[in-house]
PDB file of C-alpha atoms and ligand atoms in Angstrom:
ATOM      1  CA  MET A   1      30.454 228.825  68.020  1.00 79.00           C
ATOM      2  CA  PRO A   2      33.211 226.343  67.021  1.00 91.00           C
ATOM      3  CA  LEU A   3      33.227 224.562  70.406  1.00 94.00           C
ATOM      4  CA  LEU A   4      33.177 221.126  68.766  1.00 96.00           C
ATOM      5  CA  ARG A   5      35.481 221.713  65.792  1.00 95.00           C
ATOM      6  CA  GLY A   6      37.372 218.501  65.041  1.00 95.00           C
ATOM      7  CA  ARG A   7      34.778 216.299  66.762  1.00 96.00           C
ATOM      8  CA  THR A   8      32.720 213.677  64.920  1.00 97.00           C
ATOM      9  CA  ILE A   9      29.125 212.979  65.938  1.00 97.00           C
ATOM     10  CA  VAL A  10      27.125 210.067  64.493  1.00 97.00           C
ATOM     11  CA  ASN A  11      23.325 210.105  64.559  1.00 97.00           C
ATOM     12  CA  LEU A  12      22.146 206.496  64.865  1.00 96.00           C
ATOM     13  CA  PHE A  13      18.367 206.586  64.435  1.00 95.00           C
ATOM     14  CA  PHE A  14      16.746 203.140  64.334  1.00 93.00           C
ATOM     15  CA  GLU A  15      13.275 204.720  64.621  1.00 93.00           C
ATOM     16  CA  ALA A  16      11.575 207.597  62.813  1.00 93.00           C
ATOM     17  CA  SER A  17      12.183 211.161  63.985  1.00 96.00           C
ATOM     18  CA  THR A  18      11.759 214.664  62.643  1.00 97.00           C
ATOM     19  CA  ARG A  19      12.454 217.100  65.501  1.00 97.00           C
ATOM     20  CA  THR A  20      15.053 215.214  67.533  1.00 98.00           C
ATOM     21  CA  ARG A  21      17.225 214.084  64.664  1.00 97.00           C
ATOM     22  CA  THR A  22      17.124 217.414  62.856  1.00 97.00           C
ATOM     23  CA  THR A  23      17.849 219.507  65.934  1.00 98.00           C
ATOM     24  CA  PHE A  24      20.729 217.203  66.969  1.00 98.00           C
ATOM     25  CA  GLU A  25      22.157 217.527  63.462  1.00 97.00           C
ATOM     26  CA  LEU A  26      21.742 221.311  63.377  1.00 97.00           C
ATOM     27  CA  ALA A  27      23.084 221.681  66.918  1.00 97.00           C
ATOM     28  CA  ALA A  28      26.238 219.730  66.023  1.00 97.00           C
ATOM     29  CA  ALA A  29      26.684 221.763  62.824  1.00 97.00           C
ATOM     30  CA  ARG A  30      26.269 225.075  64.712  1.00 97.00           C
ATOM     31  CA  LEU A  31      29.050 223.924  67.031  1.00 97.00           C
ATOM     32  CA  SER A  32      31.240 223.121  63.981  1.00 97.00           C
ATOM     33  CA  ALA A  33      31.330 219.357  64.593  1.00 97.00           C
ATOM     34  CA  ASP A  34      31.448 216.876  61.701  1.00 97.00           C
ATOM     35  CA  VAL A  35      28.064 215.141  61.633  1.00 97.00           C
ATOM     36  CA  VAL A  36      27.200 211.798  60.082  1.00 95.00           C
ATOM     37  CA  ASN A  37      23.600 210.627  59.801  1.00 94.00           C
ATOM     38  CA  LEU A  38      23.807 206.873  59.415  1.00 91.00           C
ATOM     39  CA  GLU A  39      20.885 205.819  57.242  1.00 83.00           C
ATOM     40  CA  VAL A  40      20.185 202.635  59.184  1.00 84.00           C
ATOM     41  CA  ALA A  41      17.848 201.154  56.558  1.00 81.00           C
ATOM     42  CA  SER A  42      20.474 201.494  53.819  1.00 81.00           C
ATOM     43  CA  SER A  43      23.501 200.721  56.019  1.00 86.00           C
ATOM     44  CA  SER A  44      25.221 197.339  56.213  1.00 87.00           C
ATOM     45  CA  THR A  45      22.960 196.386  59.153  1.00 85.00           C
ATOM     46  CA  SER A  46      20.497 195.460  56.362  1.00 83.00           C
ATOM     47  CA  LYS A  47      23.091 192.874  55.179  1.00 87.00           C
ATOM     48  CA  GLY A  48      23.200 191.308  58.626  1.00 87.00           C
ATOM     49  CA  GLU A  49      26.006 193.276  60.268  1.00 91.00           C
ATOM     50  CA  SER A  50      25.502 193.237  64.020  1.00 91.00           C
ATOM     51  CA  LEU A  51      24.959 196.388  66.056  1.00 90.00           C
ATOM     52  CA  LEU A  52      28.279 195.886  67.842  1.00 92.00           C
ATOM     53  CA  ASP A  53      30.176 195.464  64.559  1.00 93.00           C
ATOM     54  CA  THR A  54      28.483 198.625  63.267  1.00 93.00           C
ATOM     55  CA  LEU A  55      29.612 200.504  66.388  1.00 93.00           C
ATOM     56  CA  ALA A  56      33.183 199.206  66.092  1.00 95.00           C
ATOM     57  CA  THR A  57      33.262 200.233  62.432  1.00 95.00           C
ATOM     58  CA  LEU A  58      32.153 203.772  63.245  1.00 94.00           C
ATOM     59  CA  GLU A  59      34.553 203.980  66.186  1.00 95.00           C
ATOM     60  CA  ALA A  60      37.406 203.087  63.817  1.00 95.00           C
ATOM     61  CA  MET A  61      36.629 206.439  62.126  1.00 94.00           C
ATOM     62  CA  HIS A  62      37.371 208.112  65.479  1.00 94.00           C
ATOM     63  CA  CYS A  63      33.841 209.279  66.227  1.00 96.00           C
ATOM     64  CA  ASP A  64      33.344 211.082  69.551  1.00 97.00           C
ATOM     65  CA  MET A  65      29.628 210.677  70.147  1.00 97.00           C
ATOM     66  CA  PHE A  66      26.710 208.450  69.177  1.00 97.00           C
ATOM     67  CA  VAL A  67      23.233 209.987  69.349  1.00 98.00           C
ATOM     68  CA  VAL A  68      20.869 207.014  69.588  1.00 97.00           C
ATOM     69  CA  ARG A  69      17.130 206.675  68.894  1.00 96.00           C
ATOM     70  CA  HIS A  70      15.810 203.112  69.179  1.00 95.00           C
ATOM     71  CA  PRO A  71      12.384 201.426  69.569  1.00 93.00           C
ATOM     72  CA  GLU A  72      13.653 199.152  72.380  1.00 95.00           C
ATOM     73  CA  SER A  73      13.885 200.418  75.950  1.00 97.00           C
ATOM     74  CA  GLY A  74      17.482 200.153  77.181  1.00 97.00           C
ATOM     75  CA  ALA A  75      19.089 200.283  73.720  1.00 96.00           C
ATOM     76  CA  ALA A  76      21.059 203.471  74.429  1.00 97.00           C
ATOM     77  CA  HIS A  77      22.316 201.975  77.695  1.00 97.00           C
ATOM     78  CA  PHE A  78      23.376 198.798  75.863  1.00 96.00           C
ATOM     79  CA  ILE A  79      25.306 200.847  73.305  1.00 96.00           C
ATOM     80  CA  ALA A  80      26.914 202.940  76.063  1.00 97.00           C
ATOM     81  CA  GLU A  81      28.076 199.764  77.803  1.00 97.00           C
ATOM     82  CA  HIS A  82      29.729 198.505  74.613  1.00 96.00           C
ATOM     83  CA  ALA A  83      31.076 201.757  73.172  1.00 96.00           C
ATOM     84  CA  ALA A  84      34.832 202.315  73.251  1.00 95.00           C
ATOM     85  CA  GLU A  85      36.265 204.202  76.203  1.00 94.00           C
ATOM     86  CA  GLY A  86      35.870 207.953  75.779  1.00 93.00           C
ATOM     87  CA  VAL A  87      33.061 207.724  73.215  1.00 96.00           C
ATOM     88  CA  ALA A  88      29.921 209.474  74.505  1.00 97.00           C
ATOM     89  CA  VAL A  89      26.433 208.060  73.968  1.00 98.00           C
ATOM     90  CA  LEU A  90      23.367 210.318  74.098  1.00 98.00           C
ATOM     91  CA  ASN A  91      19.898 208.830  74.393  1.00 98.00           C
ATOM     92  CA  ALA A  92      17.593 210.444  71.815  1.00 98.00           C
ATOM     93  CA  GLY A  93      14.621 208.297  72.910  1.00 98.00           C
ATOM     94  CA  ASP A  94      14.493 204.553  73.666  1.00 98.00           C
ATOM     95  CA  GLY A  95      11.215 202.630  73.611  1.00 96.00           C
ATOM     96  CA  ARG A  96       8.977 203.695  76.486  1.00 95.00           C
ATOM     97  CA  HIS A  97      11.930 204.303  78.769  1.00 97.00           C
ATOM     98  CA  ALA A  98      13.365 207.805  78.430  1.00 98.00           C
ATOM     99  CA  HIS A  99      13.836 210.870  76.239  1.00 98.00           C
ATOM    100  CA  PRO A 100      16.138 212.995  78.380  1.00 98.00           C
ATOM    101  CA  THR A 101      16.890 215.913  76.043  1.00 98.00           C
ATOM    102  CA  GLN A 102      13.165 216.316  75.283  1.00 98.00           C
ATOM    103  CA  ALA A 103      12.434 216.673  79.005  1.00 98.00           C
ATOM    104  CA  LEU A 104      15.282 219.167  79.417  1.00 98.00           C
ATOM    105  CA  LEU A 105      14.051 221.321  76.537  1.00 98.00           C
ATOM    106  CA  ASP A 106      10.526 221.138  77.929  1.00 98.00           C
ATOM    107  CA  ALA A 107      11.715 222.298  81.352  1.00 98.00           C
ATOM    108  CA  TYR A 108      13.600 225.158  79.689  1.00 98.00           C
ATOM    109  CA  THR A 109      10.442 226.105  77.760  1.00 98.00           C
ATOM    110  CA  VAL A 110       8.354 226.146  80.948  1.00 98.00           C
ATOM    111  CA  HIS A 111      11.041 228.157  82.744  1.00 98.00           C
ATOM    112  CA  ARG A 112      11.040 230.877  80.076  1.00 98.00           C
ATOM    113  CA  HIS A 113       7.330 231.476  80.703  1.00 98.00           C
ATOM    114  CA  LYS A 114       6.913 230.500  84.365  1.00 98.00           C
ATOM    115  CA  PRO A 115      10.269 230.635  86.167  1.00 97.00           C
ATOM    116  CA  ASN A 116       9.130 229.658  89.670  1.00 98.00           C
ATOM    117  CA  PHE A 117       8.783 225.871  89.482  1.00 98.00           C
ATOM    118  CA  SER A 118       7.781 225.592  93.143  1.00 98.00           C
ATOM    119  CA  GLU A 119       4.502 227.412  92.377  1.00 98.00           C
ATOM    120  CA  LEU A 120       3.483 225.340  89.367  1.00 98.00           C
ATOM    121  CA  THR A 121       0.933 222.636  88.704  1.00 98.00           C
ATOM    122  CA  ILE A 122       1.863 220.698  85.561  1.00 98.00           C
ATOM    123  CA  ALA A 123      -0.629 218.255  84.029  1.00 98.00           C
ATOM    124  CA  ILE A 124       0.492 215.611  81.496  1.00 98.00           C
ATOM    125  CA  VAL A 125      -2.475 214.295  79.490  1.00 98.00           C
ATOM    126  CA  GLY A 126      -2.885 211.210  77.345  1.00 96.00           C
ATOM    127  CA  ASP A 127      -0.963 208.051  76.509  1.00 95.00           C
ATOM    128  CA  VAL A 128       1.382 208.061  79.493  1.00 97.00           C
ATOM    129  CA  LEU A 129       1.834 204.272  79.291  1.00 95.00           C
ATOM    130  CA  HIS A 130       3.816 204.361  76.050  1.00 94.00           C
ATOM    131  CA  SER A 131       5.462 207.734  76.647  1.00 97.00           C
ATOM    132  CA  ARG A 132       9.213 207.948  77.268  1.00 97.00           C
ATOM    133  CA  VAL A 133       8.717 211.724  77.212  1.00 98.00           C
ATOM    134  CA  ALA A 134       6.327 211.635  80.193  1.00 98.00           C
ATOM    135  CA  ARG A 135       8.697 209.446  82.232  1.00 98.00           C
ATOM    136  CA  SER A 136      11.625 211.796  81.614  1.00 98.00           C
ATOM    137  CA  GLN A 137       9.475 214.885  82.235  1.00 98.00           C
ATOM    138  CA  LEU A 138       8.336 213.546  85.613  1.00 98.00           C
ATOM    139  CA  ARG A 139      11.970 212.988  86.629  1.00 98.00           C
ATOM    140  CA  VAL A 140      13.118 216.423  85.456  1.00 98.00           C
ATOM    141  CA  PHE A 141      10.145 218.383  86.840  1.00 98.00           C
ATOM    142  CA  GLY A 142      10.400 216.483  90.127  1.00 98.00           C
ATOM    143  CA  THR A 143      14.114 217.302  90.377  1.00 98.00           C
ATOM    144  CA  LEU A 144      13.362 220.973  89.678  1.00 98.00           C
ATOM    145  CA  GLY A 145      10.841 221.077  92.547  1.00 98.00           C
ATOM    146  CA  VAL A 146       7.575 221.518  90.629  1.00 98.00           C
ATOM    147  CA  ASN A 147       4.810 221.905  93.217  1.00 98.00           C
ATOM    148  CA  GLU A 148       2.303 219.454  91.742  1.00 98.00           C
ATOM    149  CA  LEU A 149       2.632 216.923  88.939  1.00 98.00           C
ATOM    150  CA  ARG A 150      -0.475 215.279  87.508  1.00 98.00           C
ATOM    151  CA  VAL A 151      -0.930 212.584  84.896  1.00 98.00           C
ATOM    152  CA  ILE A 152      -4.321 212.266  83.233  1.00 98.00           C
ATOM    153  CA  GLY A 153      -5.626 209.478  81.021  1.00 97.00           C
ATOM    154  CA  PRO A 154      -7.726 206.329  80.851  1.00 95.00           C
ATOM    155  CA  ARG A 155      -6.646 203.571  83.277  1.00 94.00           C
ATOM    156  CA  THR A 156      -5.476 201.502  80.294  1.00 92.00           C
ATOM    157  CA  LEU A 157      -2.914 204.182  79.403  1.00 95.00           C
ATOM    158  CA  ILE A 158      -1.565 204.939  82.883  1.00 96.00           C
ATOM    159  CA  PRO A 159       1.468 202.803  83.863  1.00 95.00           C
ATOM    160  CA  ALA A 160       1.519 200.974  87.174  1.00 94.00           C
ATOM    161  CA  ALA A 161       3.444 202.721  89.954  1.00 92.00           C
ATOM    162  CA  ILE A 162       3.678 206.045  88.109  1.00 95.00           C
ATOM    163  CA  GLU A 163       2.978 207.649  91.508  1.00 94.00           C
ATOM    164  CA  GLU A 164       6.537 206.637  92.465  1.00 95.00           C
ATOM    165  CA  LEU A 165       7.721 209.357  90.065  1.00 94.00           C
ATOM    166  CA  GLY A 166       5.754 211.915  92.091  1.00 95.00           C
ATOM    167  CA  ALA A 167       2.618 212.111  89.936  1.00 97.00           C
ATOM    168  CA  ARG A 168      -1.009 212.256  91.069  1.00 98.00           C
ATOM    169  CA  VAL A 169      -3.192 210.177  88.776  1.00 98.00           C
ATOM    170  CA  TYR A 170      -6.475 211.458  87.327  1.00 98.00           C
ATOM    171  CA  THR A 171      -8.757 209.533  84.998  1.00 97.00           C
ATOM    172  CA  ASP A 172     -11.079 212.520  84.593  1.00 98.00           C
ATOM    173  CA  LEU A 173      -9.644 215.255  82.364  1.00 98.00           C
ATOM    174  CA  ASP A 174     -11.864 218.018  83.755  1.00 98.00           C
ATOM    175  CA  ALA A 175     -10.669 217.322  87.315  1.00 98.00           C
ATOM    176  CA  GLY A 176      -7.036 216.852  86.328  1.00 98.00           C
ATOM    177  CA  ILE A 177      -6.730 219.990  84.247  1.00 98.00           C
ATOM    178  CA  ALA A 178      -8.439 222.296  86.803  1.00 98.00           C
ATOM    179  CA  ASP A 179      -6.229 225.289  87.658  1.00 98.00           C
ATOM    180  CA  ALA A 180      -3.159 223.843  85.903  1.00 98.00           C
ATOM    181  CA  ASP A 181      -0.349 226.257  84.966  1.00 98.00           C
ATOM    182  CA  VAL A 182       0.988 224.012  82.207  1.00 98.00           C
ATOM    183  CA  VAL A 183      -0.769 221.273  80.220  1.00 98.00           C
ATOM    184  CA  ILE A 184       1.310 218.861  78.171  1.00 98.00           C
ATOM    185  CA  ALA A 185      -0.655 216.751  75.672  1.00 98.00           C
ATOM    186  CA  LEU A 186       0.844 213.433  74.604  1.00 98.00           C
ATOM    187  CA  ARG A 187       0.464 211.576  71.329  1.00 95.00           C
ATOM    188  CA  LEU A 188      -1.655 208.436  71.242  1.00 92.00           C
ATOM    189  CA  GLN A 189       1.097 205.968  70.242  1.00 86.00           C
ATOM    190  CA  ARG A 190      -0.816 203.485  68.112  1.00 76.00           C
ATOM    191  CA  GLU A 191       2.422 201.928  66.816  1.00 73.00           C
ATOM    192  CA  ARG A 192       3.363 200.723  70.323  1.00 71.00           C
ATOM    193  CA  MET A 193      -0.075 199.279  71.156  1.00 67.00           C
ATOM    194  CA  ARG A 194      -0.747 195.553  71.066  1.00 66.00           C
ATOM    195  CA  GLY A 195      -4.520 195.286  71.409  1.00 63.00           C
ATOM    196  CA  ALA A 196      -7.312 197.769  72.127  1.00 67.00           C
ATOM    197  CA  PHE A 197      -6.287 200.370  74.696  1.00 75.00           C
ATOM    198  CA  VAL A 198      -9.014 202.863  73.705  1.00 74.00           C
ATOM    199  CA  PRO A 199     -12.458 202.174  72.188  1.00 72.00           C
ATOM    200  CA  SER A 200     -11.986 204.553  69.208  1.00 83.00           C
ATOM    201  CA  GLU A 201     -10.159 207.769  68.377  1.00 86.00           C
ATOM    202  CA  GLY A 202     -13.448 209.713  68.438  1.00 87.00           C
ATOM    203  CA  GLU A 203     -14.301 208.378  71.886  1.00 90.00           C
ATOM    204  CA  TYR A 204     -10.760 209.125  73.071  1.00 91.00           C
ATOM    205  CA  TYR A 205     -11.012 212.747  71.889  1.00 94.00           C
ATOM    206  CA  ARG A 206     -14.369 213.186  73.630  1.00 95.00           C
ATOM    207  CA  HIS A 207     -12.874 212.110  76.969  1.00 95.00           C
ATOM    208  CA  TYR A 208      -9.218 213.157  76.747  1.00 96.00           C
ATOM    209  CA  GLY A 209      -8.864 215.570  73.811  1.00 96.00           C
ATOM    210  CA  LEU A 210      -7.448 218.981  74.715  1.00 98.00           C
ATOM    211  CA  SER A 211     -10.175 221.232  73.294  1.00 98.00           C
ATOM    212  CA  VAL A 212     -10.745 224.965  73.768  1.00 98.00           C
ATOM    213  CA  GLU A 213     -13.503 224.162  76.284  1.00 98.00           C
ATOM    214  CA  ARG A 214     -11.248 221.815  78.290  1.00 98.00           C
ATOM    215  CA  LEU A 215      -8.364 224.282  78.293  1.00 98.00           C
ATOM    216  CA  ALA A 216     -10.702 226.925  79.772  1.00 98.00           C
ATOM    217  CA  LEU A 217     -10.762 224.851  82.992  1.00 98.00           C
ATOM    218  CA  ALA A 218      -7.026 225.456  83.520  1.00 98.00           C
ATOM    219  CA  LYS A 219      -5.569 228.807  84.622  1.00 98.00           C
ATOM    220  CA  PRO A 220      -6.245 231.597  82.093  1.00 98.00           C
ATOM    221  CA  ASP A 221      -2.549 231.887  81.241  1.00 98.00           C
ATOM    222  CA  CYS A 222      -1.995 228.109  81.129  1.00 98.00           C
ATOM    223  CA  LEU A 223       0.839 227.150  78.786  1.00 98.00           C
ATOM    224  CA  VAL A 224       0.027 224.422  76.228  1.00 98.00           C
ATOM    225  CA  MET A 225       2.787 222.032  75.196  1.00 98.00           C
ATOM    226  CA  HIS A 226       3.143 218.869  73.115  1.00 98.00           C
ATOM    227  CA  PRO A 227       6.441 217.077  72.348  1.00 98.00           C
ATOM    228  CA  GLY A 228       5.245 216.236  68.835  1.00 97.00           C
ATOM    229  CA  PRO A 229       4.455 214.743  66.476  1.00 96.00           C
ATOM    230  CA  MET A 230       0.811 215.691  67.052  1.00 96.00           C
ATOM    231  CA  ASN A 231      -2.354 213.858  66.109  1.00 94.00           C
ATOM    232  CA  ARG A 232      -4.662 216.827  65.586  1.00 96.00           C
ATOM    233  CA  GLY A 233      -8.261 216.048  66.499  1.00 95.00           C
ATOM    234  CA  ILE A 234      -7.238 213.005  68.570  1.00 93.00           C
ATOM    235  CA  GLU A 235      -5.283 214.311  71.581  1.00 95.00           C
ATOM    236  CA  ILE A 236      -5.397 218.033  70.789  1.00 98.00           C
ATOM    237  CA  ALA A 237      -7.649 220.391  68.824  1.00 98.00           C
ATOM    238  CA  SER A 238      -6.025 222.482  66.115  1.00 98.00           C
ATOM    239  CA  GLU A 239      -7.436 225.653  67.736  1.00 98.00           C
ATOM    240  CA  VAL A 240      -5.456 224.814  70.881  1.00 98.00           C
ATOM    241  CA  ALA A 241      -2.301 223.609  69.128  1.00 98.00           C
ATOM    242  CA  ASP A 242      -2.145 226.794  67.046  1.00 98.00           C
ATOM    243  CA  GLY A 243      -3.625 229.104  69.707  1.00 98.00           C
ATOM    244  CA  ALA A 244      -2.113 231.964  71.676  1.00 98.00           C
ATOM    245  CA  GLN A 245      -1.281 229.771  74.678  1.00 98.00           C
ATOM    246  CA  SER A 246       0.639 227.199  72.636  1.00 98.00           C
ATOM    247  CA  ALA A 247       4.419 226.862  73.046  1.00 98.00           C
ATOM    248  CA  ILE A 248       4.647 223.832  70.757  1.00 98.00           C
ATOM    249  CA  LEU A 249       6.873 225.363  68.078  1.00 98.00           C
ATOM    250  CA  GLU A 250       8.900 227.153  70.743  1.00 98.00           C
ATOM    251  CA  GLN A 251       9.661 223.704  72.175  1.00 98.00           C
ATOM    252  CA  VAL A 252      11.206 222.761  68.825  1.00 98.00           C
ATOM    253  CA  SER A 253      13.354 225.923  68.737  1.00 98.00           C
ATOM    254  CA  ASN A 254      14.448 225.367  72.327  1.00 98.00           C
ATOM    255  CA  GLY A 255      15.442 221.822  71.382  1.00 98.00           C
ATOM    256  CA  LEU A 256      18.216 223.210  69.217  1.00 98.00           C
ATOM    257  CA  ALA A 257      19.631 225.343  72.053  1.00 98.00           C
ATOM    258  CA  MET A 258      19.298 222.551  74.600  1.00 98.00           C
ATOM    259  CA  ARG A 259      21.034 219.994  72.367  1.00 98.00           C
ATOM    260  CA  MET A 260      23.870 222.428  71.658  1.00 98.00           C
ATOM    261  CA  ALA A 261      24.270 222.846  75.411  1.00 98.00           C
ATOM    262  CA  VAL A 262      24.199 219.110  76.164  1.00 98.00           C
ATOM    263  CA  MET A 263      26.644 218.134  73.422  1.00 98.00           C
ATOM    264  CA  SER A 264      29.146 220.897  74.202  1.00 96.00           C
ATOM    265  CA  HIS A 265      28.925 220.134  77.931  1.00 96.00           C
ATOM    266  CA  ILE A 266      29.601 216.415  77.446  1.00 96.00           C
ATOM    267  CA  LEU A 267      32.251 216.610  74.749  1.00 95.00           C
ATOM    268  CA  GLY A 268      33.957 219.655  76.275  1.00 87.00           C
ATOM    269  CA  ALA A 269      35.165 217.437  79.108  1.00 79.00           C
ATOM    270  CA  ARG A 270      36.573 214.723  76.805  1.00 85.00           C
ATOM    271  CA  VAL A 271      39.705 214.395  74.707  1.00 83.00           C
ATOM    272  CA  PRO A 272      38.865 214.148  70.961  1.00 90.00           C
ATOM    273  CA  GLN A 273      39.062 210.533  69.751  1.00 90.00           C
ATOM    274  CA  ALA A 274      41.128 211.648  66.722  1.00 88.00           C
ATOM    275  CA  GLU A 275      43.848 212.906  69.112  1.00 86.00           C
ATOM    276  CA  LEU A 276      43.975 209.508  70.833  1.00 85.00           C
ATOM    277  CA  ALA A 277      44.445 207.614  67.577  1.00 77.00           C
TER     278      ALA A 277
HETATM  279  N1   CP B 301       9.531 214.821  70.213  1.00 72.86           N
HETATM  280  C1   CP B 301      10.139 213.945  69.396  1.00 72.86           C
HETATM  281  O1   CP B 301      10.924 213.089  69.839  1.00 72.86           O
HETATM  282  O2   CP B 301       9.817 214.099  68.087  1.00 72.86           O
HETATM  283  P1   CP B 301      10.491 213.266  66.892  1.00 72.86           P
HETATM  284  O3   CP B 301      10.035 211.832  67.027  1.00 72.86           O
HETATM  285  O4   CP B 301       9.993 213.939  65.631  1.00 72.86           O
HETATM  286  O5   CP B 301      11.964 213.359  67.051  1.00 72.86           O
END
């Protein structure tokens, strides 16, 4: 589908990624765009070039879209505010703030299995505090009219005021997972923790690990999801991650379709930067 032939898309990943970066790159290639993956570590930012000078340099090559992953919340918004007129900026995950295309692909994955959102109970389990995915999921599932949204985790990993996003908070996994239609396990994000949020990984798994026994408390056809990357044996058992109810790899495949849709939708409405030059 050559919908984006003649367009240039730059992946700007200031933080590690496997799924998001690869599916954005593949999605752009499938749409016949020219794709550049800026290797941030080996780019001239390592010589002290500022972010804004880097953006201006790339814009001088008539790029049409920046896809941005950054460890700081608000980084994609900052880049969008400073990008040249007509250049699109897509947030591929910023700090704890948001991961919009992940939430969209997750909603699409749920919809393929359980199309009536108004009948669903969706439980999000784990490190909600550090999770941009959970925040975006709550917004998307709330917008789609999901009947009941639950977040489950230790108090130390539940953000203040998460109820304002429509979630009921549970600190007991057995109670929170009961009769759920969809369970989404989240990664314990050690790299974002300053201090001791959980006593130990073993203790965490005993209380909040998604095991076969825990999953049996949800509905028999409960869908199991995880945005990845997974810590097997910490937030999810391998038997569950690889089991018949798991849609984890399907999420990855759906990410490609969703990112093709988002990029073609956004750029389809814009004049190519090369034509404006
Ligand atoms: N889900 C997700 O964002 O995974 P990556 O960090 O591998 O892109």
